[in-house]
Amino acid sequence: MMISLLLILVLFEQVCVSPVTRIVVLPKPYEDNKVKAVINEKFFLTCFSQNQASTSSLKWLSPSGQPISNDPTLRIYTALNNQQLMLHFEKLEPTDAGLYACQGVHDGLPDQVKIELTLEKKISFHDTKLEQFIKAGQDQLVQCHASSIPGPEIAWFRHGISTNLKNDHKYQITNDGLVIKNVQIEDEAIYLCQASVTSTGEIKRAQINVQVMHQPIWDVKPIDTDGVNGQDIVVRCKANAKPVPKYSWFRNGIMLVGERYVFTADSLRILKSNVNDRGTYTCEAENNSGKISANFRINILVGPVIAPLEEVRVLEGNEARLKCIVREAFPKAQITWKYADTLENISPSSDSSIEIVADSIEDSNDNLVGSWSELRIKPADRRYNRNITCVASNKAEVNERQVRLIVEYKPTLLINSESKEFYYSWLNVDSSGSSGSSSSHVSRGASVLMTCIATGEPKPQITWFFKTEQIKHDNVKYILHKQQLGLSQLEVIPDGLEDFGDYQCKAENTVGSSYRNIELRMATSPSLPPMLVLQATKPESVNFQVTVSNEAESNGGLPIHTIKAQWRFLNSDWSNQNEKNFPVTNAERLLVHVGALMPDTEYLFRVAGVNKVGLGKWSQEIKIKTLSRRQPEPIRVLSQEDCTASTKCYIEWTSDSNGGSPIRDYLVKWRRLSYKDSSNKHVDTNRLGRWSDVVVIKAPITNYEITSILPNSFYEVDVVARNDIGPSASQPFRIRTLPGQIGELEAFRKPNESVINRIILICGSIIAAIILFIIIDVLLLMKFDCGLLAILTKSCTNQKEITIDFKPTPTKIVQHTNKSNHPYKPISQTEDHTGNASVGIYYV
């Protein structure tokens, strides 16, 4: 009975006190049926019944208890989706917070679930500029406004989060931002405004670039500037300020405008300045915190303008004055003097004849200034007869003007290699001996050209006299050439002895005149015989050294142009002499070679000098006996060591002495000495190189082209001359071929192999010979029923006759004749059976 009563009481409590609902709302409440959402975001709630069969008519009620419409055009609306009733919020607003209810009917009884919607707002910064300007010298607010639900906590940092700003004498944190007291330029920095919500753990920071506005401070203050007339002027003016200042330019208080003024961020350019641009200027820099200004002066520099200078003439010994006037300049010009040709400065300190006088005008601050300087030379002589330069300079530029100083003096007659004291001529020469006259004949003398040169200022006029009579141009005896100021040439063609003697040259100008005698002397043949010295004697020739005199008197007044050499047999007279002429150069000593003499023969030799007059005196006779006949001297090589090709080489030689017997031929042979291999290493072949066949070259040919030789190699060449007495001494020489293909050098690399390799090669050759012998023996045995050994010993009974002919190998001696006019063409080493043998084969 008691148990039943207790059960009835429990059921009554569940029905009346705590009725069990069948409705579920999502998302699930986190605390006391509370659900969180974020303002300005989309959000929805879902309501459904756990027992869909017993629950129906679901609906949502607003916090005011009104049913919420299912119109999707509204911001808040409901929608049924698979037996689930959804409550949509398109964008949550703060007024949407409150208690919402989802109602339905369960087993005929009403049922509902209430949900409290609580709203949160994320941190956001508003009315907060990321770049803020504050004024220096005042308390200024750096604004920072942050909002959130729940409300944020604000903190300030500078230079990163390591420096946390607190309320103190410098900073004060308010709801509107950070107050910086007594702002200074040093307070310019990056500040962080931090907003945080402890309950949500959200934190945000605004990075604010705080710039301190201050009035301009000079970085580059304009200074007084000098400009050059006609050129651009640039003046710099720069200030440091926040915000960036604006610049204004003034001249004498008036703002500058016009195309001639070009303004940049920190400078003023005046185009093509002139003297009117001089004055006081002002540069002004201004921003909203204040302005500053600076005055400066522009001076327009004007280069010196020199007045034209006229040439100055003065007599030698008098004072010369040259004045240089500068018409205008700014600042005042400094005037100096220098010689135009040497650029040497003219100064009284270096020349006692110099005095320089200048004006004493003071310089002016504003106006153009003229000035002058006078160069005084006392006494003036002919060394000052030159161009002199006036140099005027100031800070603007340097200008120059030249003036000609002419120091007049009477003529001075010169004696030099061209204008001599005496000249030579001679009589009784034929027309070919006349040196300058087209009208000379057999009875007249040789023409001579006499020169007279004079200096003077003005340039002097020159006239000629002979025996006090002025010479006129007659184109017969007297011909005047180069008649110009300061120079005259007189050609004289003497008729007899009366035309020789002193001629007079007169030079005259406005200052005076001067005279000089020029002697015309009679030339003769050389009076001093040359000196003859024997140098060398050979069977067919002799060499002498002849020394001639350079003295005019010894040579008859004219230079010796030829040495005449004569020789004769000792037992004959000079009517049967031989002679030869040798031209003379400027050298005092002359080498004379006389050839085609007979061996072992005595001769007499003499020499004489020849000038334009004729043959001079003979030297002392010298008795010489030529050497007896003998072999030729060794040949002398004329060609170069380096060949011009890689596989051939042209050689050329000569023989200085044939030994008194004509050279019949030349014997040529060669052999390889060394070469460079592919790695450019030197390989010596002296032990293996062998001489080529001897090539015979018939005289008088003295050249040959060696062919079929290898590239990049040294060869030794031997050329021997032969006459009837015998061959000359051997005197080999080297040639070198150009680099070429190196494949053909492989056969010559064996000198690099070791001794073991050579032994192996020899053994291999012997074995190969034995094998070849066996093969031949077997073949003969198969064909003749008798082996090779039996045939050789004639022990074979039925052998066929086999003839084995052994012949000695001939050594070729090749004779070379010049079959072609081309000296470089190699001679074919073949035998001509027509009778003209070019190659002979001899057995040695």
CSV table of C-alpha atoms in Angstrom, one decimal, residues 268-537:
chain,number,residue,atom,x,y,z
A,268,LEU,CA,66.8,77.3,-57.7
A,269,ARG,CA,68.2,77.4,-61.2
A,270,ILE,CA,68.6,80.7,-63.1
A,271,LEU,CA,69.0,80.1,-66.8
A,272,LYS,CA,71.7,82.1,-68.8
A,273,SER,CA,72.4,84.5,-66.0
A,274,ASN,CA,73.4,88.1,-66.7
A,275,VAL,CA,74.6,91.1,-64.8
A,276,ASN,CA,71.0,92.1,-64.0
A,277,ASP,CA,70.6,89.0,-61.9
A,278,ARG,CA,72.9,90.4,-59.2
A,279,GLY,CA,71.2,91.1,-55.9
A,280,THR,CA,69.9,89.8,-52.6
A,281,TYR,CA,67.7,86.7,-52.7
A,282,THR,CA,65.6,85.0,-50.1
A,283,CYS,CA,64.7,81.3,-49.7
A,284,GLU,CA,61.6,80.7,-47.6
A,285,ALA,CA,60.5,77.2,-46.3
A,286,GLU,CA,57.0,77.0,-44.7
A,287,ASN,CA,54.5,74.3,-43.4
A,288,ASN,CA,51.5,74.4,-41.1
A,289,SER,CA,53.9,74.5,-38.1
A,290,GLY,CA,55.8,77.6,-39.1
A,291,LYS,CA,58.3,79.0,-41.6
A,292,ILE,CA,61.9,80.0,-41.8
A,293,SER,CA,63.8,82.1,-44.4
A,294,ALA,CA,67.4,82.8,-45.3
A,295,ASN,CA,69.0,85.6,-47.4
A,296,PHE,CA,71.9,85.2,-49.7
A,297,ARG,CA,73.6,87.2,-52.5
A,298,ILE,CA,74.2,86.3,-56.1
A,299,ASN,CA,77.1,87.9,-57.8
A,300,ILE,CA,77.4,87.7,-61.6
A,301,LEU,CA,81.0,87.3,-62.6
A,302,VAL,CA,82.0,88.8,-65.9
A,303,GLY,CA,85.1,87.5,-67.7
A,304,PRO,CA,87.7,90.1,-68.7
A,305,VAL,CA,87.1,91.8,-72.1
A,306,ILE,CA,90.5,92.8,-73.6
A,307,ALA,CA,90.6,95.6,-76.0
A,308,PRO,CA,92.3,94.9,-79.4
A,309,LEU,CA,96.1,95.2,-79.4
A,310,GLU,CA,98.1,96.8,-82.2
A,311,GLU,CA,101.6,95.7,-83.2
A,312,VAL,CA,104.4,97.8,-81.7
A,313,ARG,CA,107.5,98.7,-83.7
A,314,VAL,CA,110.7,100.0,-82.0
A,315,LEU,CA,114.3,100.5,-83.1
A,316,GLU,CA,116.8,98.2,-81.4
A,317,GLY,CA,118.2,99.8,-78.3
A,318,ASN,CA,115.1,102.0,-77.6
A,319,GLU,CA,112.3,101.3,-75.1
A,320,ALA,CA,109.3,99.2,-76.2
A,321,ARG,CA,105.9,99.7,-74.5
A,322,LEU,CA,103.0,97.3,-74.8
A,323,LYS,CA,99.7,98.2,-73.1
A,324,CYS,CA,97.0,95.8,-72.4
A,325,ILE,CA,93.5,97.3,-71.5
A,326,VAL,CA,90.7,95.3,-69.9
A,327,ARG,CA,87.5,97.2,-70.7
A,328,GLU,CA,85.3,95.4,-68.2
A,329,ALA,CA,85.4,92.5,-65.7
A,330,PHE,CA,83.9,91.5,-62.4
A,331,PRO,CA,85.7,91.1,-60.2
A,332,LYS,CA,88.7,93.1,-61.3
A,333,ALA,CA,91.0,91.1,-63.7
A,334,GLN,CA,94.6,90.3,-62.9
A,335,ILE,CA,96.8,91.0,-66.0
A,336,THR,CA,100.1,89.1,-66.7
A,337,TRP,CA,102.3,88.7,-69.7
A,338,LYS,CA,104.0,85.7,-71.4
A,339,TYR,CA,105.9,84.9,-74.6
A,340,ALA,CA,103.5,83.3,-77.2
A,341,ASP,CA,106.0,80.8,-78.6
A,342,THR,CA,107.4,79.4,-75.3
A,343,LEU,CA,104.6,80.3,-72.9
A,344,GLU,CA,107.2,81.5,-70.5
A,345,ASN,CA,106.0,84.2,-68.1
A,346,ILE,CA,107.5,87.6,-68.5
A,347,SER,CA,108.7,89.0,-65.1
A,348,PRO,CA,111.1,91.6,-64.0
A,349,SER,CA,112.6,89.1,-61.5
A,350,SER,CA,113.9,87.0,-64.4
A,351,ASP,CA,114.8,89.8,-66.9
A,352,SER,CA,116.3,93.1,-65.8
A,353,SER,CA,115.2,94.7,-69.0
A,354,ILE,CA,111.5,94.2,-68.1
A,355,GLU,CA,109.3,96.6,-66.1
A,356,ILE,CA,105.5,96.0,-65.7
A,357,VAL,CA,103.3,99.0,-64.7
A,358,ALA,CA,99.6,98.4,-63.7
A,359,ASP,CA,96.7,100.6,-62.7
A,360,SER,CA,95.6,101.3,-59.1
A,361,ILE,CA,91.9,101.1,-59.6
A,362,GLU,CA,90.1,99.6,-56.6
A,363,ASP,CA,87.8,96.6,-57.0
A,364,SER,CA,84.0,97.3,-56.8
A,365,ASN,CA,81.4,95.2,-55.0
A,366,ASP,CA,78.8,95.6,-57.7
A,367,ASN,CA,80.0,97.4,-60.8
A,368,LEU,CA,82.1,96.2,-63.7
A,369,VAL,CA,85.7,97.2,-63.4
A,370,GLY,CA,88.2,98.1,-66.1
A,371,SER,CA,92.0,97.8,-65.7
A,372,TRP,CA,95.2,98.0,-67.6
A,373,SER,CA,98.8,96.8,-67.6
A,374,GLU,CA,101.9,98.1,-69.5
A,375,LEU,CA,104.9,96.0,-70.4
A,376,ARG,CA,108.1,98.1,-70.8
A,377,ILE,CA,111.3,96.6,-72.3
A,378,LYS,CA,114.4,98.8,-72.2
A,379,PRO,CA,116.6,98.4,-74.1
A,380,ALA,CA,114.7,96.3,-76.7
A,381,ASP,CA,116.8,94.1,-78.8
A,382,ARG,CA,116.2,91.6,-81.5
A,383,ARG,CA,115.5,88.7,-79.1
A,384,TYR,CA,112.2,90.4,-78.2
A,385,ASN,CA,111.2,90.3,-81.8
A,386,ARG,CA,108.3,87.9,-81.2
A,387,ASN,CA,104.6,87.6,-80.3
A,388,ILE,CA,103.7,88.5,-76.8
A,389,THR,CA,100.5,87.4,-75.0
A,390,CYS,CA,98.5,89.5,-72.6
A,391,VAL,CA,96.6,87.3,-70.1
A,392,ALA,CA,93.7,88.7,-68.1
A,393,SER,CA,92.0,86.4,-65.6
A,394,ASN,CA,89.5,86.6,-62.7
A,395,LYS,CA,87.1,84.1,-61.1
A,396,ALA,CA,84.9,84.0,-64.1
A,397,GLU,CA,87.4,83.0,-66.9
A,398,VAL,CA,90.8,83.6,-68.5
A,399,ASN,CA,91.1,85.5,-71.7
A,400,GLU,CA,94.2,86.2,-73.9
A,401,ARG,CA,95.2,88.5,-76.7
A,402,GLN,CA,98.5,88.5,-78.6
A,403,VAL,CA,100.4,91.5,-79.8
A,404,ARG,CA,103.4,91.5,-82.2
A,405,LEU,CA,106.5,93.3,-80.9
A,406,ILE,CA,108.8,94.2,-83.9
A,407,VAL,CA,112.3,95.3,-82.9
A,408,GLU,CA,113.8,96.8,-86.0
A,409,TYR,CA,117.6,96.3,-86.6
A,410,LYS,CA,119.9,96.5,-89.6
A,411,PRO,CA,120.7,93.3,-91.5
A,412,THR,CA,123.1,90.7,-90.3
A,413,LEU,CA,124.7,88.4,-92.9
A,414,LEU,CA,125.0,84.8,-92.0
A,415,ILE,CA,127.7,82.2,-92.6
A,416,ASN,CA,126.6,78.6,-92.4
A,417,SER,CA,126.5,75.4,-94.4
A,418,GLU,CA,124.2,76.9,-96.9
A,419,SER,CA,125.7,80.4,-97.1
A,420,LYS,CA,129.4,79.7,-97.3
A,421,GLU,CA,132.5,82.0,-97.3
A,422,PHE,CA,133.8,80.6,-100.6
A,423,TYR,CA,132.7,78.4,-103.5
A,424,TYR,CA,134.5,76.5,-106.2
A,425,SER,CA,134.3,76.4,-110.0
A,426,TRP,CA,136.6,75.5,-112.9
A,427,LEU,CA,137.2,76.1,-116.5
A,428,ASN,CA,137.4,74.1,-119.7
A,429,VAL,CA,134.6,71.5,-119.0
A,430,ASP,CA,132.2,70.1,-121.5
A,431,SER,CA,128.5,70.7,-121.5
A,432,SER,CA,127.9,67.6,-119.4
A,433,GLY,CA,130.1,69.0,-116.7
A,434,SER,CA,128.0,72.1,-116.3
A,435,SER,CA,125.9,71.9,-113.2
A,436,GLY,CA,123.3,74.6,-113.6
A,437,SER,CA,123.4,76.5,-116.9
A,438,SER,CA,121.5,75.4,-119.9
A,439,SER,CA,123.7,77.7,-122.1
A,440,SER,CA,127.1,76.2,-121.1
A,441,HIS,CA,129.5,75.1,-123.9
A,442,VAL,CA,132.8,73.6,-124.2
A,443,SER,CA,134.9,76.8,-123.7
A,444,ARG,CA,133.0,77.9,-120.6
A,445,GLY,CA,133.5,77.0,-116.9
A,446,ALA,CA,131.3,75.0,-114.6
A,447,SER,CA,128.4,76.9,-113.1
A,448,VAL,CA,128.4,77.5,-109.3
A,449,LEU,CA,125.4,78.5,-107.1
A,450,MET,CA,126.4,81.0,-104.4
A,451,THR,CA,123.9,81.7,-101.5
A,452,CYS,CA,123.6,84.8,-99.4
A,453,ILE,CA,121.4,84.8,-96.3
A,454,ALA,CA,120.7,87.8,-94.1
A,455,THR,CA,118.5,88.5,-91.1
A,456,GLY,CA,117.1,91.9,-90.2
A,457,GLU,CA,113.9,93.7,-89.4
A,458,PRO,CA,112.4,94.7,-91.7
A,459,LYS,CA,113.5,91.8,-93.9
A,460,PRO,CA,116.4,93.0,-96.0
A,461,GLN,CA,116.7,93.3,-99.7
A,462,ILE,CA,119.9,91.5,-101.1
A,463,THR,CA,122.0,92.7,-104.1
A,464,TRP,CA,125.2,91.3,-105.5
A,465,PHE,CA,128.4,93.1,-106.6
A,466,PHE,CA,131.6,92.1,-108.4
A,467,LYS,CA,134.5,94.4,-108.5
A,468,THR,CA,132.2,97.3,-107.2
A,469,GLU,CA,129.7,96.8,-110.0
A,470,GLN,CA,126.2,95.6,-109.3
A,471,ILE,CA,125.4,92.2,-110.9
A,472,LYS,CA,122.4,92.1,-113.1
A,473,HIS,CA,120.6,89.0,-114.2
A,474,ASP,CA,121.7,88.2,-117.8
A,475,ASN,CA,120.9,84.5,-118.0
A,476,VAL,CA,124.4,83.9,-119.5
A,477,LYS,CA,127.1,84.5,-117.0
A,478,TYR,CA,124.9,85.6,-114.0
A,479,ILE,CA,121.6,84.0,-113.1
A,480,LEU,CA,119.7,85.2,-110.0
A,481,HIS,CA,117.7,82.6,-108.1
A,482,LYS,CA,115.3,82.8,-105.1
A,483,GLN,CA,115.2,86.6,-105.1
A,484,GLN,CA,113.3,87.1,-101.8
A,485,LEU,CA,113.6,89.1,-98.7
A,486,GLY,CA,116.5,87.8,-96.6
A,487,LEU,CA,117.7,85.2,-99.2
A,488,SER,CA,119.3,85.4,-102.7
A,489,GLN,CA,121.2,82.9,-104.8
A,490,LEU,CA,123.6,83.8,-107.6
A,491,GLU,CA,124.6,81.3,-110.3
A,492,VAL,CA,127.9,82.2,-111.9
A,493,ILE,CA,129.2,80.6,-115.1
A,494,PRO,CA,132.8,81.8,-115.4
A,495,ASP,CA,134.3,82.5,-118.9
A,496,GLY,CA,137.9,82.9,-117.7
A,497,LEU,CA,140.2,83.5,-114.8
A,498,GLU,CA,139.0,87.1,-114.4
A,499,ASP,CA,135.6,85.8,-113.2
A,500,PHE,CA,137.2,84.3,-110.1
A,501,GLY,CA,137.7,86.3,-107.0
A,502,ASP,CA,135.7,88.2,-104.3
A,503,TYR,CA,132.0,88.8,-104.9
A,504,GLN,CA,130.1,91.1,-102.5
A,505,CYS,CA,126.7,90.4,-101.0
A,506,LYS,CA,124.8,93.5,-99.7
A,507,ALA,CA,121.8,93.3,-97.4
A,508,GLU,CA,119.8,96.5,-96.9
A,509,ASN,CA,116.6,97.6,-95.0
A,510,THR,CA,115.2,100.8,-93.6
A,511,VAL,CA,117.5,100.7,-90.6
A,512,GLY,CA,120.8,100.2,-92.4
A,513,SER,CA,122.9,97.9,-94.6
A,514,SER,CA,125.6,95.3,-94.3
A,515,TYR,CA,128.2,93.7,-96.7
A,516,ARG,CA,130.0,90.4,-96.9
A,517,ASN,CA,132.6,89.1,-99.3
A,518,ILE,CA,132.1,85.6,-100.9
A,519,GLU,CA,135.1,84.2,-102.7
A,520,LEU,CA,134.8,82.2,-105.9
A,521,ARG,CA,137.9,79.9,-106.0
A,522,MET,CA,139.4,77.8,-108.8
A,523,ALA,CA,138.8,74.1,-108.2
A,524,THR,CA,141.4,71.5,-109.2
A,525,SER,CA,141.7,67.8,-109.4
A,526,PRO,CA,142.6,66.1,-106.0
A,527,SER,CA,146.1,66.9,-105.0
A,528,LEU,CA,146.5,64.4,-102.2
A,529,PRO,CA,146.5,60.7,-103.4
A,530,PRO,CA,144.4,58.2,-101.4
A,531,MET,CA,146.1,55.7,-99.0
A,532,LEU,CA,146.0,52.1,-100.2
A,533,VAL,CA,146.2,49.2,-97.7
A,534,LEU,CA,146.1,45.5,-98.6
A,535,GLN,CA,143.4,43.6,-96.7
A,536,ALA,CA,143.3,40.0,-98.2
A,537,THR,CA,144.8,38.1,-101.0
